[in-house]
XYZ file of C-alpha atoms in Angstrom:
651
model
C -3.978 -67.741 -214.887
C -0.498 -66.484 -214.230
C 2.535 -66.583 -217.570
C 5.675 -68.253 -215.607
C 8.869 -69.126 -216.683
C 11.823 -70.828 -215.219
C 15.639 -71.440 -216.245
C 18.305 -73.352 -214.970
C 21.823 -73.650 -216.373
C 23.506 -76.846 -215.212
C 26.883 -76.013 -216.137
C 26.293 -73.190 -213.498
C 26.336 -70.650 -216.311
C 24.293 -67.357 -214.326
C 20.431 -67.464 -215.704
C 20.102 -63.678 -215.220
C 21.183 -62.398 -218.284
C 17.209 -64.118 -218.991
C 15.318 -62.166 -216.968
C 14.890 -59.488 -219.831
C 13.669 -61.454 -221.926
C 11.189 -63.757 -220.809
C 9.365 -60.500 -218.888
C 8.677 -59.495 -222.646
C 7.678 -62.277 -223.506
C 5.442 -63.105 -220.274
C 3.752 -59.646 -220.922
C 1.613 -61.297 -223.649
C -0.486 -63.521 -220.784
C -0.155 -61.191 -217.692
C -1.603 -57.810 -216.492
C 0.705 -56.997 -212.984
C 5.018 -56.324 -212.874
C 7.786 -59.090 -213.216
C 8.534 -60.451 -210.600
C 11.665 -62.805 -210.358
C 14.211 -64.862 -207.918
C 17.214 -65.190 -208.769
C 19.882 -67.260 -208.236
C 23.198 -67.513 -209.495
C 22.308 -70.013 -211.901
C 18.543 -70.153 -211.563
C 16.102 -67.847 -212.447
C 12.440 -67.669 -212.190
C 9.830 -65.746 -213.242
C 5.529 -65.155 -212.838
C 4.218 -62.856 -214.682
C 0.410 -62.377 -213.462
C -2.968 -61.821 -214.220
C -4.928 -61.788 -212.004
C -8.817 -63.432 -211.802
C -9.322 -63.794 -208.632
C -10.065 -61.955 -205.371
C -7.027 -63.728 -203.172
C -4.671 -63.012 -206.297
C -3.610 -59.300 -205.068
C -2.414 -60.998 -202.027
C 0.904 -60.935 -201.508
C 2.598 -63.989 -203.019
C 6.835 -64.143 -202.888
C 8.585 -65.778 -205.042
C 11.439 -65.626 -202.375
C 11.719 -67.048 -198.327
C 14.672 -67.951 -196.458
C 12.964 -69.952 -194.343
C 11.866 -72.242 -197.087
C 13.359 -75.429 -198.567
C 11.591 -74.489 -202.200
C 11.149 -72.128 -204.749
C 7.781 -71.482 -206.395
C 6.507 -69.757 -209.330
C 2.641 -71.332 -210.199
C -0.090 -70.434 -212.640
C -2.885 -71.775 -210.566
C -6.323 -71.823 -209.468
C -7.727 -74.006 -206.087
C -11.474 -75.411 -206.288
C -10.569 -76.860 -202.940
C -8.956 -73.700 -201.040
C -10.648 -73.840 -197.749
C -10.252 -77.328 -197.616
C -6.415 -77.466 -198.491
C -5.787 -74.130 -195.991
C -6.870 -76.210 -193.153
C -5.227 -79.547 -194.726
C -2.076 -76.929 -193.471
C -3.178 -75.294 -190.633
C -3.355 -72.415 -192.802
C -5.775 -69.379 -192.930
C -6.760 -68.551 -196.375
C -8.116 -65.076 -195.774
C -3.972 -64.068 -196.224
C -2.834 -65.907 -198.605
C -2.925 -66.087 -202.861
C -3.868 -69.470 -204.536
C 0.403 -69.683 -204.854
C 1.357 -69.311 -201.815
C -1.166 -72.283 -200.960
C 0.491 -74.102 -202.869
C 3.759 -73.180 -201.709
C 3.073 -74.481 -198.714
C 1.765 -77.622 -199.123
C 4.933 -78.103 -201.214
C 6.664 -77.490 -198.522
C 4.853 -79.695 -196.153
C 4.948 -83.096 -198.266
C 6.423 -82.360 -201.073
C 6.183 -83.709 -205.205
C 3.179 -85.570 -202.727
C 1.508 -82.025 -202.494
C -0.203 -82.647 -206.424
C -2.099 -85.586 -205.259
C -3.795 -83.546 -202.641
C -4.305 -79.641 -204.868
C -7.144 -79.761 -206.536
C -7.898 -77.292 -209.702
C -6.713 -75.707 -211.865
C -2.312 -75.881 -211.994
C 0.951 -75.616 -213.810
C 3.666 -75.596 -211.038
C 7.670 -74.901 -211.693
C 9.391 -75.227 -208.345
C 12.640 -74.996 -207.507
C 14.050 -77.906 -204.525
C 17.278 -75.514 -202.898
C 18.133 -78.538 -201.244
C 18.248 -81.420 -203.400
C 19.041 -78.703 -206.222
C 16.417 -79.720 -209.041
C 13.566 -77.890 -210.783
C 9.886 -79.760 -210.070
C 7.530 -79.354 -212.881
C 3.900 -80.435 -212.589
C 0.646 -79.856 -214.378
C -2.879 -81.022 -213.172
C -4.950 -83.334 -214.087
C -7.055 -82.096 -217.658
C -4.439 -80.244 -218.265
C -6.272 -76.850 -217.930
C -2.909 -75.078 -217.579
C 0.139 -75.580 -219.767
C 4.110 -75.752 -218.981
C 6.105 -76.690 -221.927
C 10.006 -76.856 -221.790
C 13.263 -77.415 -223.717
C 16.516 -78.694 -222.424
C 20.147 -79.212 -223.955
C 23.132 -80.313 -222.836
C 23.836 -77.908 -220.019
C 20.610 -75.935 -219.348
C 17.061 -76.949 -219.408
C 14.763 -73.565 -219.677
C 9.902 -73.893 -218.755
C 7.267 -71.900 -219.064
C 3.645 -71.269 -219.477
C 4.126 -71.215 -223.266
C 7.135 -71.713 -225.805
C 7.079 -67.889 -227.328
C 8.307 -67.509 -223.824
C 11.025 -69.487 -224.443
C 11.809 -68.533 -227.829
C 12.874 -65.575 -226.427
C 15.612 -67.362 -225.412
C 17.653 -67.333 -228.608
C 19.502 -70.887 -227.395
C 16.322 -71.990 -228.113
C 15.122 -73.561 -231.959
C 12.131 -72.013 -233.824
C 11.754 -75.437 -235.670
C 9.148 -76.858 -236.862
C 8.912 -80.622 -235.965
C 7.367 -82.132 -238.715
C 6.618 -86.392 -237.665
C 3.947 -84.200 -235.299
C 2.767 -83.073 -237.776
C 2.333 -85.777 -240.048
C 0.464 -87.332 -237.118
C -1.726 -84.575 -235.987
C -3.240 -85.108 -239.744
C -4.399 -88.927 -239.361
C -4.572 -89.365 -234.710
C -5.928 -85.524 -234.895
C -3.230 -84.552 -232.203
C 0.136 -84.667 -230.808
C 2.213 -87.726 -229.350
C 2.538 -87.587 -225.381
C 4.290 -84.527 -224.799
C 4.888 -83.589 -227.963
C 5.001 -80.122 -229.067
C 4.554 -78.352 -232.510
C 8.083 -77.398 -232.479
C 12.058 -79.169 -232.702
C 13.739 -79.222 -228.884
C 10.442 -77.923 -227.554
C 8.440 -80.472 -225.626
C 5.185 -80.196 -222.973
C 4.851 -81.618 -219.525
C 1.913 -83.969 -219.448
C -1.660 -83.617 -217.444
C -1.174 -85.355 -214.559
C 2.079 -85.389 -214.878
C 5.347 -84.862 -212.728
C 8.858 -83.460 -214.476
C 11.996 -83.782 -211.581
C 15.335 -82.177 -213.543
C 18.812 -82.746 -212.037
C 21.987 -81.914 -213.679
C 22.257 -85.833 -214.337
C 18.600 -85.643 -215.990
C 14.833 -85.620 -215.753
C 12.235 -88.156 -214.995
C 8.783 -87.927 -215.761
C 5.925 -89.744 -213.541
C 1.572 -89.421 -213.213
C 0.908 -88.390 -210.092
C -2.281 -88.641 -210.917
C -3.798 -92.252 -210.080
C -7.450 -92.523 -210.201
C -9.143 -95.071 -207.605
C -11.261 -96.742 -209.968
C -13.057 -98.356 -207.644
C -16.725 -99.066 -208.063
C -19.284 -96.835 -206.088
C -21.683 -98.560 -204.932
C -24.960 -96.808 -203.290
C -27.758 -98.646 -202.292
C -30.005 -96.422 -204.496
C -30.559 -94.786 -207.662
C -31.128 -91.392 -205.814
C -28.297 -91.859 -204.096
C -26.002 -91.015 -207.006
C -28.349 -89.044 -208.413
C -27.430 -86.499 -205.789
C -24.452 -87.763 -204.842
C -24.014 -86.826 -208.847
C -25.754 -82.987 -207.739
C -23.944 -82.424 -205.126
C -20.967 -82.951 -207.153
C -21.713 -80.505 -210.325
C -22.546 -77.946 -208.258
C -19.642 -77.090 -206.068
C -17.531 -78.206 -209.302
C -19.908 -75.358 -210.832
C -19.325 -73.400 -208.028
C -15.751 -73.303 -207.452
C -15.336 -71.627 -211.199
C -17.410 -68.318 -210.756
C -14.971 -67.206 -207.913
C -13.507 -64.219 -209.945
C -11.337 -60.767 -208.629
C -14.198 -58.823 -212.000
C -16.523 -59.186 -214.771
C -19.346 -61.056 -215.618
C -19.943 -64.708 -216.014
C -21.061 -66.688 -219.246
C -20.843 -69.229 -220.363
C -21.268 -71.253 -223.776
C -24.963 -73.081 -223.858
C -25.971 -75.411 -227.225
C -28.852 -78.154 -227.239
C -26.104 -80.569 -225.134
C -26.609 -82.002 -221.964
C -23.068 -81.107 -221.306
C -23.095 -76.833 -221.449
C -26.399 -77.226 -220.734
C -25.549 -78.612 -217.068
C -23.087 -76.393 -216.814
C -24.978 -73.105 -217.531
C -27.770 -74.197 -215.515
C -26.070 -74.620 -212.118
C -24.397 -71.196 -212.816
C -27.827 -69.344 -213.101
C -28.874 -71.064 -209.758
C -26.296 -70.369 -208.240
C -25.698 -66.655 -209.186
C -29.522 -66.423 -208.575
C -28.657 -67.284 -204.768
C -26.323 -63.926 -204.969
C -28.787 -61.928 -207.356
C -26.088 -61.777 -209.506
C -26.836 -62.738 -213.399
C -25.134 -65.251 -216.557
C -24.853 -64.052 -219.995
C -25.613 -67.451 -222.498
C -23.818 -67.358 -225.844
C -25.068 -69.984 -228.340
C -23.329 -69.934 -232.111
C -26.596 -70.240 -235.054
C -25.449 -70.906 -238.696
C -25.509 -68.746 -241.920
C -29.412 -68.092 -243.359
C -29.195 -70.481 -246.432
C -27.996 -74.402 -246.577
C -27.009 -76.590 -243.783
C -26.698 -79.775 -243.674
C -27.246 -82.415 -240.504
C -25.006 -85.435 -241.682
C -29.122 -86.663 -242.148
C -31.470 -87.803 -238.619
C -29.298 -87.667 -236.628
C -28.593 -84.490 -236.009
C -30.233 -80.849 -235.604
C -28.561 -78.053 -237.471
C -30.447 -74.653 -235.191
C -29.571 -75.383 -232.094
C -30.446 -71.644 -230.567
C -34.404 -72.693 -230.516
C -33.650 -75.096 -227.778
C -30.820 -73.189 -226.058
C -33.643 -70.642 -225.710
C -35.843 -73.003 -224.159
C -33.501 -73.715 -221.502
C -32.794 -69.474 -220.775
C -36.670 -69.124 -220.897
C -36.883 -71.565 -217.289
C -33.829 -69.586 -215.773
C -34.516 -65.537 -215.114
C -31.965 -64.229 -214.753
C -30.115 -66.282 -217.715
C -29.387 -64.190 -220.648
C -29.276 -65.401 -224.382
C -27.334 -63.726 -226.399
C -27.725 -65.910 -230.650
C -24.567 -65.646 -232.734
C -23.368 -66.121 -236.092
C -20.057 -66.387 -237.087
C -20.303 -63.412 -239.938
C -16.240 -64.218 -241.733
C -15.100 -67.575 -242.603
C -12.846 -70.284 -241.118
C -9.384 -69.029 -243.549
C -10.287 -64.922 -242.561
C -8.413 -65.234 -239.191
C -5.643 -67.932 -240.222
C -2.871 -65.167 -240.138
C -4.303 -64.742 -236.722
C -5.046 -68.341 -235.638
C -1.329 -69.567 -236.211
C 0.053 -66.210 -235.396
C -2.158 -66.442 -231.743
C -2.470 -70.792 -230.406
C 0.430 -72.812 -229.538
C -0.683 -76.328 -232.421
C -2.913 -75.779 -234.757
C -6.908 -75.750 -234.795
C -8.195 -79.430 -235.157
C -12.020 -78.028 -236.744
C -11.351 -74.860 -238.482
C -14.541 -74.859 -239.526
C -15.986 -73.886 -235.762
C -13.225 -71.761 -234.946
C -15.321 -68.416 -236.500
C -18.059 -69.003 -233.981
C -16.005 -70.128 -231.288
C -14.363 -66.873 -232.211
C -16.905 -64.531 -232.245
C -18.812 -65.881 -228.876
C -15.478 -64.769 -227.885
C -15.893 -61.204 -229.549
C -19.173 -61.125 -227.965
C -18.972 -62.208 -224.098
C -16.040 -59.865 -223.852
C -17.637 -56.924 -225.392
C -20.656 -57.379 -222.256
C -18.586 -58.001 -219.675
C -17.528 -60.849 -218.946
C -14.500 -62.413 -217.309
C -15.050 -65.720 -216.683
C -16.874 -67.950 -219.480
C -17.507 -71.774 -219.029
C -18.062 -74.434 -220.642
C -17.821 -78.017 -220.459
C -15.545 -79.480 -222.763
C -14.862 -83.063 -221.151
C -18.459 -83.485 -220.124
C -18.443 -86.506 -223.088
C -16.219 -87.950 -220.400
C -17.630 -86.811 -217.147
C -20.932 -86.216 -216.586
C -23.180 -87.508 -219.302
C -21.687 -90.514 -220.345
C -24.352 -92.117 -222.140
C -24.385 -96.088 -219.927
C -25.023 -97.967 -223.157
C -21.374 -99.449 -223.335
C -23.334 -100.922 -220.278
C -24.448 -104.420 -222.598
C -21.529 -105.622 -223.495
C -19.650 -105.116 -220.272
C -22.921 -106.786 -218.297
C -22.147 -109.903 -220.766
C -18.701 -110.086 -220.464
C -19.635 -110.307 -216.500
C -22.502 -112.417 -217.002
C -24.304 -110.184 -215.453
C -27.411 -112.429 -218.194
C -30.831 -110.784 -215.852
C -29.627 -107.136 -215.413
C -28.800 -107.279 -218.711
C -32.083 -107.943 -219.813
C -33.815 -106.099 -217.381
C -31.107 -102.682 -219.267
C -32.175 -104.268 -223.019
C -35.736 -104.268 -222.567
C -35.575 -100.527 -221.082
C -33.707 -99.478 -224.073
C -36.384 -100.962 -226.695
C -39.943 -100.021 -224.656
C -37.860 -96.265 -224.390
C -37.655 -96.318 -228.864
C -34.127 -95.533 -228.153
C -33.011 -99.694 -229.475
C -34.519 -102.063 -231.600
C -34.088 -106.051 -230.425
C -30.698 -105.436 -233.757
C -29.122 -102.206 -231.539
C -29.599 -103.426 -228.617
C -27.854 -106.827 -229.430
C -24.674 -105.382 -232.096
C -23.917 -102.806 -229.019
C -23.400 -106.106 -227.052
C -20.957 -107.432 -229.279
C -19.871 -104.938 -232.228
C -16.281 -104.737 -230.004
C -15.988 -108.569 -231.101
C -16.677 -108.126 -234.865
C -14.762 -108.609 -237.712
C -14.408 -105.309 -239.454
C -16.695 -107.187 -242.334
C -19.461 -108.141 -240.082
C -19.569 -104.872 -238.277
C -19.478 -103.122 -241.408
C -22.438 -104.774 -242.309
C -23.540 -104.540 -238.585
C -23.655 -100.977 -238.686
C -25.296 -101.236 -242.296
C -28.324 -102.709 -240.780
C -29.022 -100.790 -237.525
C -28.971 -97.626 -239.240
C -25.592 -96.159 -238.557
C -23.073 -94.226 -240.629
C -20.078 -95.872 -241.112
C -16.614 -93.714 -240.985
C -14.365 -94.354 -242.274
C -11.419 -92.325 -241.351
C -9.229 -93.367 -244.279
C -11.421 -90.334 -246.087
C -10.586 -87.562 -243.909
C -7.443 -87.405 -244.692
C -5.075 -85.706 -246.721
C -1.866 -88.136 -246.525
C -0.514 -91.378 -248.826
C -1.129 -94.454 -247.940
C 1.687 -95.055 -246.987
C 2.470 -91.826 -244.574
C -0.676 -92.448 -243.460
C 0.349 -96.079 -242.363
C 3.204 -94.767 -241.182
C 1.842 -91.736 -238.804
C -0.394 -93.767 -237.340
C 2.820 -96.328 -235.751
C 4.345 -93.456 -234.668
C 1.448 -92.211 -233.097
C 0.593 -95.615 -231.761
C 4.622 -96.674 -229.970
C 5.071 -92.997 -228.966
C 2.059 -93.123 -226.876
C 3.728 -97.377 -225.857
C 6.811 -95.278 -225.322
C 4.871 -92.380 -222.439
C 3.407 -95.439 -221.455
C 0.086 -94.213 -222.381
C -2.631 -96.206 -223.421
C -2.320 -97.280 -228.044
C -4.776 -95.498 -229.245
C -6.836 -97.220 -232.052
C -5.831 -96.547 -235.475
C -7.692 -98.466 -237.163
C -9.664 -96.707 -240.165
C -12.844 -97.063 -237.894
C -12.122 -95.554 -235.309
C -13.445 -98.544 -233.163
C -12.691 -99.073 -229.205
C -12.369 -102.611 -228.576
C -11.351 -104.718 -225.858
C -11.733 -101.602 -223.367
C -14.883 -100.490 -220.799
C -16.410 -98.014 -220.907
C -14.042 -96.548 -217.604
C -10.839 -97.413 -220.061
C -12.188 -95.296 -222.897
C -13.052 -92.330 -220.573
C -9.933 -92.285 -219.250
C -8.492 -91.831 -222.760
C -10.178 -88.993 -223.318
C -7.802 -87.356 -220.662
C -4.189 -89.093 -222.723
C -4.220 -86.344 -224.741
C -1.404 -82.850 -223.974
C -4.820 -80.856 -222.834
C -6.188 -77.649 -224.191
C -4.592 -75.573 -221.679
C -2.218 -73.665 -224.135
C -5.509 -72.585 -226.166
C -7.410 -71.536 -222.955
C -4.136 -69.161 -221.872
C -3.923 -67.796 -225.899
C -7.802 -66.878 -225.809
C -7.232 -65.206 -222.063
C -4.113 -63.057 -223.791
C -6.320 -62.523 -226.674
C -9.486 -62.093 -224.894
C -9.039 -61.233 -221.448
C -11.679 -64.172 -221.176
C -10.877 -67.116 -218.874
C -12.590 -70.479 -219.757
C -13.316 -72.894 -217.101
C -14.793 -76.402 -217.779
C -16.308 -77.481 -214.308
C -16.826 -81.072 -216.097
C -13.486 -81.573 -215.805
C -13.353 -80.917 -212.046
C -11.032 -83.537 -211.200
C -12.896 -84.824 -207.996
C -16.265 -84.392 -210.666
C -13.728 -86.548 -212.986
C -13.326 -89.714 -210.304
C -16.512 -89.271 -209.415
C -18.333 -90.391 -213.177
C -16.129 -93.182 -212.797
C -16.250 -94.955 -210.047
C -20.072 -94.843 -210.606
C -21.403 -98.118 -212.163
C -21.929 -98.325 -215.844
C -24.637 -100.285 -215.939
C -26.019 -97.322 -213.174
C -25.996 -94.326 -216.238
C -28.584 -96.251 -217.938
C -30.550 -97.530 -215.273
C -33.776 -99.227 -216.646
C -32.561 -98.748 -219.938
C -32.474 -94.836 -220.007
C -29.549 -93.559 -221.270
C -28.062 -90.970 -218.725
C -31.238 -91.620 -216.337
C -28.810 -89.990 -213.661
C -28.193 -86.924 -215.454
C -31.711 -86.345 -216.584
C -32.701 -86.687 -212.774
C -30.088 -84.160 -211.748
C -31.063 -81.881 -215.160
C -35.523 -82.509 -214.996
C -35.851 -78.951 -213.175
C -33.344 -76.743 -214.356
C -33.222 -78.001 -218.300
C -36.378 -77.884 -220.616
C -38.054 -81.611 -222.952
C -35.939 -79.982 -225.791
C -33.157 -81.163 -224.206
C -33.878 -83.597 -222.028
C -35.595 -86.029 -224.830
C -33.780 -85.069 -227.538
C -33.078 -87.676 -229.314
C -30.773 -85.255 -232.020
C -27.731 -84.194 -231.482
C -26.414 -80.514 -232.490
C -24.239 -80.355 -235.352
C -22.054 -77.850 -234.940
C -21.116 -75.476 -238.345
C -23.981 -76.777 -239.668
C -23.504 -73.847 -242.572
C -19.836 -75.198 -243.606
C -19.905 -75.624 -246.868
C -21.088 -71.555 -247.119
C -18.773 -70.797 -244.681
C -15.838 -72.836 -247.177
C -17.625 -70.621 -250.307
C -17.578 -67.577 -248.272
C -13.406 -67.952 -248.488
C -13.100 -69.843 -251.449
C -9.991 -67.954 -252.713
C -8.547 -67.746 -250.344
C -9.652 -71.897 -249.858
C -7.778 -72.787 -252.653
C -4.635 -69.778 -252.074
C -3.680 -72.367 -249.033
C -4.500 -75.691 -251.029
C -2.239 -74.496 -253.853
C 0.163 -74.175 -250.966
C -0.071 -77.549 -250.100
C 1.807 -78.905 -252.817
C 4.605 -75.699 -252.746
C 6.045 -76.220 -249.327
C 8.495 -79.165 -249.092
C 7.580 -80.221 -246.343
C 3.560 -80.692 -246.378
C 4.450 -82.122 -250.341
C 6.333 -85.007 -249.268
C 3.681 -86.453 -247.057
C -0.246 -85.206 -249.071
C -1.786 -86.965 -251.531
C -1.106 -84.314 -254.517
C -3.765 -85.915 -256.447
C -5.624 -86.030 -254.364
C -5.220 -81.999 -253.581
C -5.346 -81.251 -256.880
C -8.484 -83.047 -258.130
C -10.300 -81.510 -254.807
C -9.264 -77.948 -255.727
C -10.834 -78.697 -259.515
C -13.726 -79.896 -258.106
C -14.432 -77.388 -255.612
C -18.694 -76.884 -256.120
C -19.980 -73.944 -256.694
C -22.005 -71.825 -254.055
C -25.656 -73.530 -253.176
C -24.378 -76.302 -255.383
C -26.631 -79.709 -254.638
C -23.176 -80.836 -254.522
C -22.022 -79.726 -251.057
C -24.376 -82.601 -249.935
C -23.145 -86.040 -249.757
C -21.080 -87.447 -247.093
C -18.298 -87.470 -249.575
C -17.944 -83.706 -249.415
C -18.310 -83.800 -246.493
C -15.062 -85.875 -245.323
C -13.614 -84.382 -248.279
C -13.733 -80.888 -247.841
C -15.260 -80.286 -244.264
C -12.768 -81.982 -241.968
C -9.934 -83.746 -244.251
C -9.021 -79.637 -246.209
C -9.694 -77.300 -243.854
C -7.779 -80.109 -241.297
C -4.478 -79.522 -243.618
C -4.859 -76.274 -244.144
C -4.566 -75.861 -240.465
C -1.741 -78.070 -239.430
C 0.641 -77.203 -242.834
C -0.114 -73.629 -242.932
C 0.441 -73.113 -239.058
C 3.674 -75.624 -239.883
C 4.972 -72.354 -241.891
C 4.297 -69.578 -239.487
C 6.474 -71.628 -237.011
C 9.073 -72.053 -239.953
C 8.241 -68.448 -241.159
C 7.874 -69.526 -244.814
C 7.355 -66.218 -247.083
C 4.470 -69.006 -248.948
């Protein structure tokens, strides 16, 4: 992972005076000496953090024989294949050099051929323009600031802020949208005037303006194979390939997040099998709650996933399991959090155990830490949406077979089958009635927000308008988060239409020296998963039918047959009580800071402060307490403190 940056003075002014400030800011994210190329009004720079063996190979920024000058932050997944297409020897080239050669051969069309994670800044000497691009899932960040006569780009906002011409002002509207939709608008950042290249997109900057286009256009043609076993073999091979490419490293050990769920289990166990062939070990890290009372959302969840993870680890002789219990509350490290991450944390309650795992992994000598964040959208989709899709397609015979299998296997009752078939067509009143009958909780997003009623509605409308303007799918802005009128594939694609998590990964690399890698976000694996017909995912009424078979020899029944979900941060009430005074202080600041006071329900804020339960009180054990304190309060504290940090407020 590498810090890259560029400055183009489109008015012709010399850009070399920014080399030193950019170099100093980039060193936070790199370990090797700063290297740059200057073409008078254009400056490109790179500060390498060597993570791969080939990172040590020469990668000149300037070659007088080439059209493109390239600064790349890249880890190729199919480097041998790409090098073969270019008639190059990959043994002698870094990943960045291969990407530069691809641009030289195919121009911007090269991005469609690049499999892996990347952020690229390329200067086209022939047409005098900059081209910026990010990988499909956004695992590498790339920010930019444009103004009259001047354009700057960099891996992280603090590198851009090394330029005095870049304003340091929080974008209040984006924080308001974040508190309603859990994300900023497409392509927007926490800073006014600093934007981010969207995942799977390319930004072309010329002397007259700029244009962003999507280069990632996945093939969604259904993959039609003859048997279920063929789907299982195909997915199994794709998972092995995705995990295998994530194991390449320059030094250090491999670690992995491991829980009681399918995604982390698939990643960690596949890595264990691959490493075992070379006589290597893997360290798996599982978070466990503190001793004491926990809340697990009734019978649908279980609180401590470490016991299930232990059963998984026991099946692999080369897997060492480390159980991590957070020692701090969610607010203890808030000062570091808001200074470290370029955007606020959505689930602040999970941050203590996540960062505790980072601390522990670093202490164990881990350099690559695997996880499965995108698994729900790729490999572990349950397939339940097949009920509605088969009914819409009038494939009633297959619908009936699927429904009977779900009932026979104990996954659903008939009323649940019927409800899942028609729920997206029901008006809210009937939908709520059906949810009650099926025993599923009704989650009202309004209960999880401290925004005023007007700010709540306006923020949702603004976010939807921004998505439409950006050509992105318009998210459901209803209070119940109902996904209506879309298919399983469309729903999973929506999960990729964010600004990506690459900025958080880079921040963690800078702070802990850990390269977080997600094989479930591998582009080829993701595209394959989207092409598998949804009925195959729930074949004969067995949810996750393909993945269950893939994991049959590497995961225990406690994972494969579990009907509950692990509940991360089940000790959230204890954690808040541990930071009780800091929690109250942060809540009081919400009203003292004018920008947040303008759109928050200050009466509700005061009531929640006054009604804050004591440690161990049964008042914590309610949906209202969880919605208010764990979700609404911590999300608002995360956003508001982050905004004050950017504004350099003294509150």
